[in-house]
Short mmCIF file of N, CA and C in Angstrom, two decimals:
data_model
loop_
_atom_site.label_atom_id
_atom_site.label_comp_id
_atom_site.label_asym_id
_atom_site.label_seq_id
_atom_site.Cartn_x
_atom_site.Cartn_y
_atom_site.Cartn_z
N MET A 1 -25.57 -26.82 14.37
CA MET A 1 -24.46 -25.88 14.35
C MET A 1 -23.69 -25.98 15.66
N ARG A 2 -22.38 -25.85 15.53
CA ARG A 2 -21.52 -25.91 16.72
C ARG A 2 -20.64 -24.68 16.85
N TYR A 3 -20.32 -24.06 15.71
CA TYR A 3 -19.34 -22.98 15.70
C TYR A 3 -19.87 -21.73 15.01
N LEU A 4 -19.57 -20.59 15.60
CA LEU A 4 -19.83 -19.30 14.98
C LEU A 4 -18.49 -18.75 14.53
N LEU A 5 -18.35 -18.49 13.24
CA LEU A 5 -17.08 -18.00 12.70
C LEU A 5 -17.04 -16.49 12.74
N ASP A 6 -16.02 -15.95 13.36
CA ASP A 6 -15.81 -14.51 13.42
C ASP A 6 -15.40 -14.01 12.03
N THR A 7 -15.52 -12.73 11.81
CA THR A 7 -15.21 -12.14 10.52
C THR A 7 -13.78 -12.42 10.09
N ASN A 8 -12.83 -12.38 11.02
CA ASN A 8 -11.43 -12.63 10.65
C ASN A 8 -11.21 -14.06 10.16
N ILE A 9 -12.03 -14.98 10.60
CA ILE A 9 -11.92 -16.37 10.16
C ILE A 9 -12.35 -16.48 8.70
N ILE A 10 -13.47 -15.86 8.36
CA ILE A 10 -13.95 -15.89 6.98
C ILE A 10 -12.95 -15.20 6.06
N SER A 11 -12.43 -14.07 6.49
CA SER A 11 -11.44 -13.35 5.68
C SER A 11 -10.21 -14.21 5.43
N ASP A 12 -9.72 -14.87 6.46
CA ASP A 12 -8.52 -15.70 6.30
C ASP A 12 -8.81 -16.94 5.47
N ALA A 13 -10.00 -17.48 5.59
CA ALA A 13 -10.36 -18.69 4.84
C ALA A 13 -10.33 -18.44 3.33
N ARG A 14 -10.43 -17.20 2.94
CA ARG A 14 -10.37 -16.85 1.52
C ARG A 14 -9.05 -17.31 0.90
N ARG A 15 -8.03 -17.46 1.71
CA ARG A 15 -6.72 -17.89 1.21
C ARG A 15 -6.63 -19.39 0.99
N GLY A 16 -7.68 -20.12 1.36
CA GLY A 16 -7.72 -21.55 1.07
C GLY A 16 -7.17 -22.42 2.18
N ASN A 17 -6.99 -23.69 1.86
CA ASN A 17 -6.59 -24.70 2.85
C ASN A 17 -5.14 -24.61 3.27
N ARG A 18 -4.38 -23.70 2.70
CA ARG A 18 -2.96 -23.62 3.05
C ARG A 18 -2.70 -22.82 4.33
N THR A 19 -3.74 -22.36 4.98
CA THR A 19 -3.61 -21.65 6.24
C THR A 19 -4.17 -22.52 7.37
N PRO A 20 -3.79 -22.24 8.61
CA PRO A 20 -4.39 -23.00 9.72
C PRO A 20 -5.92 -22.93 9.72
N VAL A 21 -6.46 -21.76 9.39
CA VAL A 21 -7.91 -21.59 9.37
C VAL A 21 -8.53 -22.43 8.26
N GLY A 22 -7.95 -22.34 7.07
CA GLY A 22 -8.47 -23.13 5.94
C GLY A 22 -8.46 -24.61 6.23
N SER A 23 -7.39 -25.08 6.83
CA SER A 23 -7.29 -26.50 7.20
C SER A 23 -8.33 -26.87 8.26
N TRP A 24 -8.50 -25.99 9.24
CA TRP A 24 -9.48 -26.25 10.30
C TRP A 24 -10.89 -26.31 9.70
N ILE A 25 -11.24 -25.33 8.87
CA ILE A 25 -12.57 -25.31 8.26
C ILE A 25 -12.80 -26.55 7.41
N ALA A 26 -11.79 -26.94 6.63
CA ALA A 26 -11.92 -28.12 5.76
C ALA A 26 -12.18 -29.39 6.56
N ALA A 27 -11.74 -29.42 7.81
CA ALA A 27 -11.92 -30.60 8.66
C ALA A 27 -13.30 -30.64 9.34
N GLN A 28 -14.08 -29.55 9.20
CA GLN A 28 -15.38 -29.47 9.86
C GLN A 28 -16.51 -29.86 8.90
N ARG A 29 -17.62 -30.28 9.47
CA ARG A 29 -18.84 -30.45 8.66
C ARG A 29 -19.41 -29.07 8.41
N ILE A 30 -19.77 -28.79 7.18
CA ILE A 30 -20.25 -27.45 6.82
C ILE A 30 -21.49 -27.06 7.64
N ASP A 31 -22.34 -28.03 7.98
CA ASP A 31 -23.54 -27.73 8.76
C ASP A 31 -23.23 -27.36 10.20
N ASP A 32 -22.00 -27.57 10.65
CA ASP A 32 -21.61 -27.19 12.00
C ASP A 32 -21.14 -25.74 12.08
N LEU A 33 -21.05 -25.07 10.94
CA LEU A 33 -20.49 -23.72 10.88
C LEU A 33 -21.58 -22.70 10.57
N ALA A 34 -21.53 -21.57 11.26
CA ALA A 34 -22.48 -20.49 11.02
C ALA A 34 -21.73 -19.16 11.11
N ILE A 35 -22.36 -18.12 10.59
CA ILE A 35 -21.83 -16.77 10.75
C ILE A 35 -22.96 -15.86 11.22
N SER A 36 -22.58 -14.75 11.80
CA SER A 36 -23.52 -13.74 12.26
C SER A 36 -23.85 -12.78 11.12
N ALA A 37 -25.02 -12.20 11.18
CA ALA A 37 -25.37 -11.14 10.23
C ALA A 37 -24.36 -9.99 10.35
N ILE A 38 -23.75 -9.83 11.51
CA ILE A 38 -22.73 -8.80 11.71
C ILE A 38 -21.51 -9.10 10.85
N THR A 39 -21.14 -10.35 10.71
CA THR A 39 -20.03 -10.73 9.84
C THR A 39 -20.37 -10.39 8.39
N VAL A 40 -21.61 -10.63 7.99
CA VAL A 40 -22.05 -10.25 6.64
C VAL A 40 -21.88 -8.75 6.46
N LEU A 41 -22.31 -7.97 7.43
CA LEU A 41 -22.18 -6.52 7.37
C LEU A 41 -20.71 -6.11 7.24
N GLU A 42 -19.86 -6.63 8.11
CA GLU A 42 -18.45 -6.25 8.09
C GLU A 42 -17.78 -6.63 6.77
N LEU A 43 -18.06 -7.82 6.27
CA LEU A 43 -17.46 -8.25 5.01
C LEU A 43 -17.98 -7.42 3.84
N ASP A 44 -19.29 -7.16 3.82
CA ASP A 44 -19.87 -6.40 2.71
C ASP A 44 -19.34 -4.97 2.68
N VAL A 45 -19.15 -4.37 3.84
CA VAL A 45 -18.55 -3.03 3.89
C VAL A 45 -17.15 -3.08 3.27
N GLY A 46 -16.37 -4.09 3.63
CA GLY A 46 -15.03 -4.23 3.06
C GLY A 46 -15.06 -4.40 1.55
N VAL A 47 -15.99 -5.20 1.06
CA VAL A 47 -16.12 -5.40 -0.39
C VAL A 47 -16.50 -4.09 -1.07
N ARG A 48 -17.45 -3.37 -0.52
CA ARG A 48 -17.88 -2.10 -1.12
C ARG A 48 -16.74 -1.08 -1.14
N ARG A 49 -15.96 -1.05 -0.10
CA ARG A 49 -14.81 -0.12 -0.09
C ARG A 49 -13.81 -0.50 -1.17
N LYS A 50 -13.55 -1.79 -1.33
CA LYS A 50 -12.63 -2.25 -2.37
C LYS A 50 -13.19 -1.93 -3.75
N GLU A 51 -14.48 -2.15 -3.95
CA GLU A 51 -15.11 -1.84 -5.25
C GLU A 51 -14.97 -0.37 -5.59
N ARG A 52 -15.05 0.47 -4.59
CA ARG A 52 -14.96 1.92 -4.82
C ARG A 52 -13.53 2.34 -5.17
N ARG A 53 -12.54 1.71 -4.55
CA ARG A 53 -11.13 2.08 -4.78
C ARG A 53 -10.54 1.42 -6.02
N ASP A 54 -10.95 0.17 -6.28
CA ASP A 54 -10.35 -0.63 -7.36
C ASP A 54 -11.43 -1.55 -7.92
N ALA A 55 -12.06 -1.12 -9.00
CA ALA A 55 -13.21 -1.84 -9.56
C ALA A 55 -12.88 -3.29 -9.91
N ARG A 56 -11.73 -3.52 -10.47
CA ARG A 56 -11.36 -4.88 -10.88
C ARG A 56 -11.19 -5.80 -9.66
N ALA A 57 -10.39 -5.37 -8.70
CA ALA A 57 -10.19 -6.16 -7.48
C ALA A 57 -11.51 -6.28 -6.70
N GLY A 58 -12.29 -5.21 -6.71
CA GLY A 58 -13.58 -5.23 -6.05
C GLY A 58 -14.53 -6.25 -6.65
N SER A 59 -14.47 -6.38 -7.97
CA SER A 59 -15.31 -7.36 -8.66
C SER A 59 -14.95 -8.79 -8.26
N VAL A 60 -13.66 -9.05 -8.14
CA VAL A 60 -13.19 -10.38 -7.70
C VAL A 60 -13.66 -10.65 -6.27
N LEU A 61 -13.50 -9.64 -5.42
CA LEU A 61 -13.92 -9.79 -4.03
C LEU A 61 -15.43 -9.97 -3.93
N ARG A 62 -16.19 -9.23 -4.74
CA ARG A 62 -17.65 -9.36 -4.73
C ARG A 62 -18.06 -10.78 -5.13
N GLN A 63 -17.41 -11.33 -6.14
CA GLN A 63 -17.73 -12.69 -6.58
C GLN A 63 -17.45 -13.69 -5.45
N TRP A 64 -16.31 -13.52 -4.77
CA TRP A 64 -16.00 -14.39 -3.63
C TRP A 64 -17.08 -14.26 -2.55
N PHE A 65 -17.45 -13.03 -2.22
CA PHE A 65 -18.46 -12.80 -1.19
C PHE A 65 -19.79 -13.46 -1.56
N ASP A 66 -20.22 -13.25 -2.80
CA ASP A 66 -21.51 -13.81 -3.24
C ASP A 66 -21.49 -15.33 -3.26
N GLU A 67 -20.40 -15.92 -3.76
CA GLU A 67 -20.36 -17.37 -3.95
C GLU A 67 -19.87 -18.13 -2.73
N GLN A 68 -18.91 -17.58 -2.01
CA GLN A 68 -18.30 -18.32 -0.91
C GLN A 68 -18.83 -17.93 0.47
N VAL A 69 -19.50 -16.82 0.56
CA VAL A 69 -20.07 -16.42 1.85
C VAL A 69 -21.59 -16.49 1.78
N SER A 70 -22.20 -15.65 0.95
CA SER A 70 -23.66 -15.59 0.90
C SER A 70 -24.29 -16.93 0.53
N GLU A 71 -23.78 -17.58 -0.51
CA GLU A 71 -24.37 -18.85 -0.95
C GLU A 71 -24.02 -20.00 0.00
N VAL A 72 -22.77 -20.09 0.39
CA VAL A 72 -22.34 -21.22 1.24
C VAL A 72 -23.03 -21.18 2.61
N PHE A 73 -23.17 -19.99 3.18
CA PHE A 73 -23.76 -19.87 4.52
C PHE A 73 -25.24 -19.51 4.49
N ASP A 74 -25.84 -19.53 3.34
CA ASP A 74 -27.21 -19.08 3.11
C ASP A 74 -28.15 -19.29 4.29
N ARG A 75 -28.33 -20.49 4.74
CA ARG A 75 -29.29 -20.78 5.82
C ARG A 75 -28.61 -20.85 7.19
N ARG A 76 -27.37 -20.44 7.24
CA ARG A 76 -26.63 -20.47 8.50
C ARG A 76 -26.04 -19.09 8.81
N ILE A 77 -26.77 -18.05 8.40
CA ILE A 77 -26.45 -16.68 8.78
C ILE A 77 -27.43 -16.31 9.89
N LEU A 78 -26.91 -16.12 11.08
CA LEU A 78 -27.75 -15.91 12.25
C LEU A 78 -28.07 -14.43 12.44
N ALA A 79 -29.35 -14.14 12.55
CA ALA A 79 -29.82 -12.76 12.66
C ALA A 79 -29.57 -12.19 14.05
N VAL A 80 -29.56 -10.87 14.10
CA VAL A 80 -29.54 -10.17 15.38
C VAL A 80 -30.99 -9.96 15.77
N ASP A 81 -31.46 -10.80 16.68
CA ASP A 81 -32.83 -10.70 17.15
C ASP A 81 -32.83 -10.19 18.59
N ALA A 82 -33.98 -10.20 19.23
CA ALA A 82 -34.09 -9.66 20.60
C ALA A 82 -33.20 -10.42 21.57
N GLU A 83 -33.14 -11.74 21.45
CA GLU A 83 -32.31 -12.53 22.37
C GLU A 83 -30.83 -12.19 22.21
N VAL A 84 -30.39 -12.07 20.97
CA VAL A 84 -28.99 -11.68 20.70
C VAL A 84 -28.74 -10.29 21.26
N ALA A 85 -29.67 -9.36 21.05
CA ALA A 85 -29.51 -7.99 21.53
C ALA A 85 -29.39 -7.93 23.05
N VAL A 86 -30.20 -8.71 23.76
CA VAL A 86 -30.13 -8.73 25.22
C VAL A 86 -28.80 -9.33 25.69
N GLN A 87 -28.38 -10.42 25.06
CA GLN A 87 -27.08 -11.01 25.41
C GLN A 87 -25.97 -9.99 25.18
N ALA A 88 -26.02 -9.29 24.05
CA ALA A 88 -24.99 -8.30 23.72
C ALA A 88 -25.02 -7.13 24.71
N SER A 89 -26.21 -6.69 25.09
CA SER A 89 -26.30 -5.54 26.00
C SER A 89 -25.67 -5.85 27.35
N GLN A 90 -25.79 -7.10 27.81
CA GLN A 90 -25.20 -7.49 29.09
C GLN A 90 -23.68 -7.41 29.06
N LEU A 91 -23.10 -7.49 27.88
CA LEU A 91 -21.64 -7.44 27.76
C LEU A 91 -21.09 -6.02 27.85
N HIS A 92 -21.98 -5.03 27.88
CA HIS A 92 -21.57 -3.63 27.97
C HIS A 92 -21.50 -3.12 29.41
N VAL A 93 -21.91 -3.95 30.36
CA VAL A 93 -21.93 -3.53 31.75
C VAL A 93 -21.08 -4.51 32.56
N PRO A 94 -20.14 -4.10 33.35
CA PRO A 94 -19.86 -2.72 33.72
C PRO A 94 -18.98 -1.98 32.71
N ASP A 95 -18.29 -2.67 31.85
CA ASP A 95 -17.39 -2.00 30.90
C ASP A 95 -17.88 -2.22 29.48
N ALA A 96 -17.99 -1.13 28.75
CA ALA A 96 -18.46 -1.21 27.36
C ALA A 96 -17.46 -1.96 26.50
N MET A 97 -17.98 -2.60 25.46
CA MET A 97 -17.12 -3.22 24.46
C MET A 97 -17.62 -2.78 23.09
N PRO A 98 -16.82 -2.91 22.05
CA PRO A 98 -17.27 -2.49 20.72
C PRO A 98 -18.59 -3.17 20.34
N ASP A 99 -19.50 -2.40 19.77
CA ASP A 99 -20.82 -2.92 19.44
C ASP A 99 -20.79 -4.17 18.57
N MET A 100 -19.98 -4.15 17.51
CA MET A 100 -19.94 -5.30 16.61
C MET A 100 -19.46 -6.55 17.35
N ASP A 101 -18.44 -6.41 18.18
CA ASP A 101 -17.95 -7.55 18.96
C ASP A 101 -19.01 -8.05 19.92
N SER A 102 -19.72 -7.13 20.56
CA SER A 102 -20.75 -7.56 21.51
C SER A 102 -21.88 -8.29 20.80
N LEU A 103 -22.22 -7.87 19.59
CA LEU A 103 -23.28 -8.55 18.84
C LEU A 103 -22.85 -9.93 18.36
N ILE A 104 -21.59 -10.05 17.97
CA ILE A 104 -21.08 -11.38 17.58
C ILE A 104 -21.04 -12.29 18.81
N ALA A 105 -20.53 -11.78 19.92
CA ALA A 105 -20.51 -12.58 21.16
C ALA A 105 -21.93 -12.90 21.61
N GLY A 106 -22.83 -11.93 21.53
CA GLY A 106 -24.23 -12.16 21.89
C GLY A 106 -24.88 -13.24 21.04
N THR A 107 -24.51 -13.29 19.77
CA THR A 107 -25.01 -14.34 18.87
C THR A 107 -24.51 -15.71 19.32
N ALA A 108 -23.22 -15.79 19.64
CA ALA A 108 -22.67 -17.06 20.12
C ALA A 108 -23.36 -17.50 21.42
N LEU A 109 -23.56 -16.57 22.33
CA LEU A 109 -24.22 -16.91 23.60
C LEU A 109 -25.67 -17.34 23.39
N ALA A 110 -26.40 -16.59 22.58
CA ALA A 110 -27.82 -16.88 22.36
C ALA A 110 -28.03 -18.25 21.71
N HIS A 111 -27.07 -18.68 20.91
CA HIS A 111 -27.21 -19.95 20.18
C HIS A 111 -26.33 -21.06 20.76
N SER A 112 -25.69 -20.78 21.90
CA SER A 112 -24.80 -21.76 22.56
C SER A 112 -23.75 -22.31 21.61
N LEU A 113 -23.08 -21.41 20.89
CA LEU A 113 -22.05 -21.79 19.93
C LEU A 113 -20.67 -21.40 20.43
N THR A 114 -19.67 -22.12 19.98
CA THR A 114 -18.28 -21.75 20.22
C THR A 114 -17.88 -20.73 19.17
N LEU A 115 -17.31 -19.62 19.60
CA LEU A 115 -16.86 -18.58 18.68
C LEU A 115 -15.45 -18.91 18.22
N VAL A 116 -15.28 -19.03 16.92
CA VAL A 116 -13.98 -19.30 16.33
C VAL A 116 -13.41 -17.96 15.88
N THR A 117 -12.28 -17.56 16.47
CA THR A 117 -11.71 -16.25 16.20
C THR A 117 -10.21 -16.25 16.46
N ARG A 118 -9.55 -15.35 15.80
CA ARG A 118 -8.13 -15.11 16.12
C ARG A 118 -8.03 -14.11 17.27
N ASN A 119 -9.06 -13.32 17.44
CA ASN A 119 -9.06 -12.23 18.43
C ASN A 119 -9.63 -12.68 19.77
N VAL A 120 -9.05 -13.71 20.35
CA VAL A 120 -9.59 -14.24 21.60
C VAL A 120 -9.57 -13.21 22.73
N ALA A 121 -8.60 -12.34 22.74
CA ALA A 121 -8.53 -11.32 23.80
C ALA A 121 -9.74 -10.40 23.76
N ASP A 122 -10.28 -10.13 22.57
CA ASP A 122 -11.45 -9.25 22.45
C ASP A 122 -12.70 -9.85 23.09
N PHE A 123 -12.72 -11.17 23.24
CA PHE A 123 -13.91 -11.86 23.75
C PHE A 123 -13.65 -12.59 25.06
N ALA A 124 -12.49 -12.36 25.65
CA ALA A 124 -12.04 -13.14 26.81
C ALA A 124 -12.99 -13.09 28.00
N ASN A 125 -13.60 -11.97 28.27
CA ASN A 125 -14.43 -11.83 29.47
C ASN A 125 -15.92 -11.87 29.18
N THR A 126 -16.30 -12.51 28.09
CA THR A 126 -17.71 -12.52 27.69
C THR A 126 -18.46 -13.77 28.13
N GLY A 127 -17.75 -14.81 28.52
CA GLY A 127 -18.40 -16.07 28.83
C GLY A 127 -18.63 -16.95 27.61
N VAL A 128 -18.20 -16.48 26.46
CA VAL A 128 -18.34 -17.25 25.21
C VAL A 128 -17.22 -18.28 25.15
N ARG A 129 -17.56 -19.51 24.76
CA ARG A 129 -16.53 -20.52 24.48
C ARG A 129 -15.76 -20.07 23.25
N LEU A 130 -14.44 -20.12 23.32
CA LEU A 130 -13.59 -19.61 22.24
C LEU A 130 -12.69 -20.70 21.68
N LEU A 131 -12.41 -20.59 20.40
CA LEU A 131 -11.47 -21.49 19.74
C LEU A 131 -10.66 -20.65 18.75
N ASN A 132 -9.34 -20.76 18.85
CA ASN A 132 -8.43 -20.06 17.95
C ASN A 132 -7.73 -21.10 17.09
N PRO A 133 -8.10 -21.25 15.81
CA PRO A 133 -7.49 -22.29 14.98
C PRO A 133 -6.00 -22.08 14.71
N TRP A 134 -5.49 -20.89 14.98
CA TRP A 134 -4.06 -20.66 14.83
C TRP A 134 -3.28 -21.30 15.98
N GLU A 135 -3.96 -21.51 17.12
CA GLU A 135 -3.28 -22.04 18.30
C GLU A 135 -3.80 -23.40 18.75
N ASP A 136 -5.08 -23.66 18.57
CA ASP A 136 -5.68 -24.92 19.07
C ASP A 136 -5.48 -26.06 18.09
#
């Protein structure tokens, strides 16, 4: 694995290869890509909210999540373990950062991965290697 995909990358990739993200992902080896368990959490919350508001659209989104996220990344979903937690905790001192962002950054640090995200400013002072497919 070389890259940890942030939640916004997975969300944008849903639109296919016609976006900068879709093109970038298509050019990578699938085994080089991973996601955090936090991304699974964030995406699943979004799917559940959609299912509650609009059953039909929620069903389509659930199918995408099950087939294109859960199955595709099956063995490349990185857990939040003690090492990730310690890396994330260090990012809260001296200035706190959002918990989900710190856990995603902590995952990238613990596994020596480049974080692929559109939100580079959110991770700028973490020491994580960053890549923005919209700009790079």
